[in-house]
Short mmCIF file of C-alpha atoms in Angstrom, two decimals:
data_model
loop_
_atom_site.label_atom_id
_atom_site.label_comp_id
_atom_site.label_asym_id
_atom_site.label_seq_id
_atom_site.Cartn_x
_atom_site.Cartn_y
_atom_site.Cartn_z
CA UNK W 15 79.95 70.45 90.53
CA UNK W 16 77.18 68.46 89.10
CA UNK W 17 76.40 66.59 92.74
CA UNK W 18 76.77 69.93 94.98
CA UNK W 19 74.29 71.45 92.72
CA UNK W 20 72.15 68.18 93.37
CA UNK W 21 72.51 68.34 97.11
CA UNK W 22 71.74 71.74 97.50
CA UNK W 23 67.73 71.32 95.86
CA UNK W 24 65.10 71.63 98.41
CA UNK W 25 63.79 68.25 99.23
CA UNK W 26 60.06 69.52 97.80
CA UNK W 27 61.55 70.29 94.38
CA UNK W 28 64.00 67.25 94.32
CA UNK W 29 60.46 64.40 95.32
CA UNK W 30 58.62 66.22 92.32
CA UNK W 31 61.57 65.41 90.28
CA UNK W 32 62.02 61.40 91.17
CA UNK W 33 57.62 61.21 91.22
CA UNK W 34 58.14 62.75 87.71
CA UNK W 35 60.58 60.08 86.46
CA UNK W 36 58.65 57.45 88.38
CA UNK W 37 55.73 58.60 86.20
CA UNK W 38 57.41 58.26 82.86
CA UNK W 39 58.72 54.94 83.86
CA UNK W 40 55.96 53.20 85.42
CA UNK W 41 53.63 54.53 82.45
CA UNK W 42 55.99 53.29 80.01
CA UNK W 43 56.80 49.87 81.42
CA UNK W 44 53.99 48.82 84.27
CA UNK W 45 54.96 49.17 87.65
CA UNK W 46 56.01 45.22 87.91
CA UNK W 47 58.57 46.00 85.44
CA UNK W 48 59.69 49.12 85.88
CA UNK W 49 63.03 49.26 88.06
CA UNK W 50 64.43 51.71 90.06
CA UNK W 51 67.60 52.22 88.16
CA UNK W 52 66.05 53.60 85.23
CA UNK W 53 64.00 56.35 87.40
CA UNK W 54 67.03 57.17 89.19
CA UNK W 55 68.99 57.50 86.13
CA UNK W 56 66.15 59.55 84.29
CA UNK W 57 65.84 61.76 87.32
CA UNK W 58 69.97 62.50 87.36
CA UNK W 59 70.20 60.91 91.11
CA UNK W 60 71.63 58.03 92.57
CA UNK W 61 69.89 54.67 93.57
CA UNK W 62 70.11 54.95 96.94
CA UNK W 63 68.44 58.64 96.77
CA UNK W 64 65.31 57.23 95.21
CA UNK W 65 65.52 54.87 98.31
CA UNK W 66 65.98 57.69 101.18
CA UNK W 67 63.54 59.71 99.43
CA UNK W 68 60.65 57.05 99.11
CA UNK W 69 61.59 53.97 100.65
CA UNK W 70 60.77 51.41 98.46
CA UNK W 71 59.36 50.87 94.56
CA UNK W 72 56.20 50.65 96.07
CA UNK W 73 56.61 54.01 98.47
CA UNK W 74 57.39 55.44 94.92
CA UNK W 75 54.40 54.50 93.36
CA UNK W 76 52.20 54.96 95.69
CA UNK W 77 53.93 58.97 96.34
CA UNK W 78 52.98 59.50 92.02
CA UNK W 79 49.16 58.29 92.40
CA UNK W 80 48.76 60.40 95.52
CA UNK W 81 50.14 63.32 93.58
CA UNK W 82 48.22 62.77 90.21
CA UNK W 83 44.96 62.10 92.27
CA UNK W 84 45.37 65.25 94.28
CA UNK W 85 46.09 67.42 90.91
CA UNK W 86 43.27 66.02 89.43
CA UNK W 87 40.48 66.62 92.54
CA UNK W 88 42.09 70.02 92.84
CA UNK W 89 41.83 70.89 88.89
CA UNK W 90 38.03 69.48 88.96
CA UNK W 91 37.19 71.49 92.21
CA UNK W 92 39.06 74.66 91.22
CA UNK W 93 37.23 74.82 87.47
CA UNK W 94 33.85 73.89 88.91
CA UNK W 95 34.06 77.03 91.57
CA UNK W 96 34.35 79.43 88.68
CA UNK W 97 30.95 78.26 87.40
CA UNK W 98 27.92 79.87 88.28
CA UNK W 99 24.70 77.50 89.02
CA UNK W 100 25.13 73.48 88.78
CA UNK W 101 25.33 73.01 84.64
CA UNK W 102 28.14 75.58 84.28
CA UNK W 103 29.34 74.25 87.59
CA UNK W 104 29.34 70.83 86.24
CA UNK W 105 30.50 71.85 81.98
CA UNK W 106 33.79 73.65 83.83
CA UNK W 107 34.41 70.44 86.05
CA UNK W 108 33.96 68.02 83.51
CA UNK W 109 36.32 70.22 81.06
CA UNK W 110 38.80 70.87 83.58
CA UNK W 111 39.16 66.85 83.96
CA UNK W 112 39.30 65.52 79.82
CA UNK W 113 41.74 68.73 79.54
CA UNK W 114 43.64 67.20 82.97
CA UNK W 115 43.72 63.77 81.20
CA UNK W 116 44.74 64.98 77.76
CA UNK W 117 47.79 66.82 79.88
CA UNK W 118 48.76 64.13 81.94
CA UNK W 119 48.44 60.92 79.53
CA UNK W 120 51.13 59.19 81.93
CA UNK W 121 49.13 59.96 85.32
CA UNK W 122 46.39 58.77 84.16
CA UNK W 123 47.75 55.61 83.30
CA UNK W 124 49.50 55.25 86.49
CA UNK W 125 46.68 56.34 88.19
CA UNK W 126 43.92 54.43 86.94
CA UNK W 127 45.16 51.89 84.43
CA UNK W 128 47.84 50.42 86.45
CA UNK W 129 47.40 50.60 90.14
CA UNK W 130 44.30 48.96 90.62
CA UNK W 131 46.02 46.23 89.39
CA UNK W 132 49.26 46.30 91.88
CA UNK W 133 47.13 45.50 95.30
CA UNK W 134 48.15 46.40 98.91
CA UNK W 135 48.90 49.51 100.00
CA UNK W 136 49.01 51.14 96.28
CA UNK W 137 45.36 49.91 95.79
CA UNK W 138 44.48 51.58 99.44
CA UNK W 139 45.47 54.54 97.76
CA UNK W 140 43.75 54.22 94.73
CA UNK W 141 40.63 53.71 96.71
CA UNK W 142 41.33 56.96 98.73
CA UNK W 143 41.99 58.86 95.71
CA UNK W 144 38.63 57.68 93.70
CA UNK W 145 36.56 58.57 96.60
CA UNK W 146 37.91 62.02 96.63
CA UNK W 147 37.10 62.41 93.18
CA UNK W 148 33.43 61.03 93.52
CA UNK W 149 32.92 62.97 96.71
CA UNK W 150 34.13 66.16 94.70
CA UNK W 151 31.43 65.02 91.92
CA UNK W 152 29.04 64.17 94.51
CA UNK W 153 29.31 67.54 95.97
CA UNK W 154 28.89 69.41 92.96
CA UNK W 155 25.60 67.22 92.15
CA UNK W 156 23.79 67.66 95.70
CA UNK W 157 24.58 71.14 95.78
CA UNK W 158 22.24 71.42 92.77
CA UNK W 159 19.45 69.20 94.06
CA UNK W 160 16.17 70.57 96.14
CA UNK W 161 17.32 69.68 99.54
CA UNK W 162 20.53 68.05 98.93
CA UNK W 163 19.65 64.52 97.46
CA UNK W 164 22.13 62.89 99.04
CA UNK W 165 21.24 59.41 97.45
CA UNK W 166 20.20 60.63 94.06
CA UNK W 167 23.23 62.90 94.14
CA UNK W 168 25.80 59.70 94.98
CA UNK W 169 23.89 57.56 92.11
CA UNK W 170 24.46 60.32 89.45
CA UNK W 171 27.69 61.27 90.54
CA UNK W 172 28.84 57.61 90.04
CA UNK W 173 27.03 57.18 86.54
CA UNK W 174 29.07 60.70 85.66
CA UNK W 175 32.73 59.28 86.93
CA UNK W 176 32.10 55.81 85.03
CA UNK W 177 30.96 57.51 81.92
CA UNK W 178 33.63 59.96 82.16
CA UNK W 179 36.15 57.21 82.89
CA UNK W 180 35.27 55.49 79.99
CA UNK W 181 35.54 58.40 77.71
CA UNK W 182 39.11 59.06 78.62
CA UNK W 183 39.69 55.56 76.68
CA UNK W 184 37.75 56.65 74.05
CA UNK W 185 39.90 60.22 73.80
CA UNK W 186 43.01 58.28 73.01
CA UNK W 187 41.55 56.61 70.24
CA UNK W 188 40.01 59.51 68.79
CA UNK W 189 42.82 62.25 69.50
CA UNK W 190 41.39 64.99 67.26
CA UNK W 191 38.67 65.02 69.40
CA UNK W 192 39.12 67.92 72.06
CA UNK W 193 38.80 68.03 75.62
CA UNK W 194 36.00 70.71 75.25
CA UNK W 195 34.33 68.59 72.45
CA UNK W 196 34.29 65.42 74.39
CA UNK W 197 32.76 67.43 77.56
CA UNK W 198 29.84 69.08 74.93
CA UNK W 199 29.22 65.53 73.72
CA UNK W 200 28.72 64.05 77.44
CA UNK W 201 26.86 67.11 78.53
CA UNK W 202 24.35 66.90 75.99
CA UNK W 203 24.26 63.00 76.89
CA UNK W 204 23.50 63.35 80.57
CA UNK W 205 22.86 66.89 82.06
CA UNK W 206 19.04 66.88 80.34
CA UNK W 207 18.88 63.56 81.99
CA UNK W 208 20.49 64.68 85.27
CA UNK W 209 18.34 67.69 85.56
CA UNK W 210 14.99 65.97 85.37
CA UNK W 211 16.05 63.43 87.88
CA UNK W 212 17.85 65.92 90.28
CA UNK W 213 14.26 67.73 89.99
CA UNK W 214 12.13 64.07 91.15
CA UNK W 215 10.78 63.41 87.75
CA UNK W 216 10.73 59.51 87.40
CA UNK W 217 11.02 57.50 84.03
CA UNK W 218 8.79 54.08 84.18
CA UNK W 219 9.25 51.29 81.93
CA UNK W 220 6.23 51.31 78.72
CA UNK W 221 4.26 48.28 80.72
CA UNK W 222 3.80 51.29 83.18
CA UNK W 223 5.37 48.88 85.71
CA UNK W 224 8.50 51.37 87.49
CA UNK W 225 11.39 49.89 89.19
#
């Protein structure tokens, strides 16, 4: 009874369910030593399914950064619409991804702990996944700056993403600290900062000598 219920999922629902194992698995043990047997048995399937569904270990891991990358562009993009002007814009964004992060502790180890690491095809991904996130983030920025800074705009957006990147390590060490907390804490770090240089006003060294 057990396989003809298995059989009859819709393909859609029966991927999330393998990219969901994969996740536990390849958060738990690294993707080098995490095996396919263990994700098949975790997701109730064969061996040979995980195969026909994904192709390879690799085709696996590559399917559960593209989905965790994707969720976390679309959480960042769909928050950040809600605001209304560039800081609440930017305090919904940045919430939406340290809440994202708290939620998704495996993800983002898959996604940005481990695969950088792998090479090949599941670094090409990475790379296609952090670009989407910057260009979201780099959006959001020019669309606040007089005329678009496109420049400006890319330099803050990736001072943001590094700072924010860096936090998320921070969050696990601190895990009383809340997703809305850590976003005050940055905002009150950077947006003062942001806005001043968004609006052309230039800091120079005390020797009065600027960069």
């Amino acid at each position: 009874m057990s396989e003809k219920v298995r059989r009859r999922l819709p393909r859609q629902v029966r991927e999330q369910q393998i990219i969901d194992a994969g996740m536990q698995v390849f958060s738990k043990r690294g993707y080098h030593a995490a095996v396919v047997d263990e994700i098949a048995d975790l997701a109730g399937i064969s061996k040979p399914m995980v195969y026909l569904y994904f192709g390879s270990k690799e085709g696996l891991f590559i399917a559960c950064i593209r989905r965790e990358g994707e969720r976390l562009t679309e959480e960042f993009q769909g928050a950040a619409r809600e605001g209304h002007g560039a800081e609440a814009q930017l305090w919904a964004g940045l919430t939406a991804f340290f809440t994202f992060v708290a939620g998704h502790r495996d993800g983002w180890v898959v996604l940005y702990r481990q695969a950088p690491e792998v090479g090949g095809e599941v670094a090409a991904e990475v790379t296609r996944q952090r670009s989407s996130v910057m260009a979201a983030v780099t959006g959001l920025v020019a669309s606040s700056s007089p005329g678009g800074a496109s420049e400006e705009a890319e330099f803050v957006a990736h001072a943001l993403v590094g700072a924010a990147d860096s936090l998320t390590d921070w969050m696990e060490r601190h895990p009383g600290e809340s997703p809305e907390r850590v976003t005050l804490r940055l905002m009150n770090m950077v947006w003062i900062g942001m806005r001043s240089a968004l609006r052309g006003e230039v800091w120079t060294p005390p020797s009065g000598e600027g960069a």
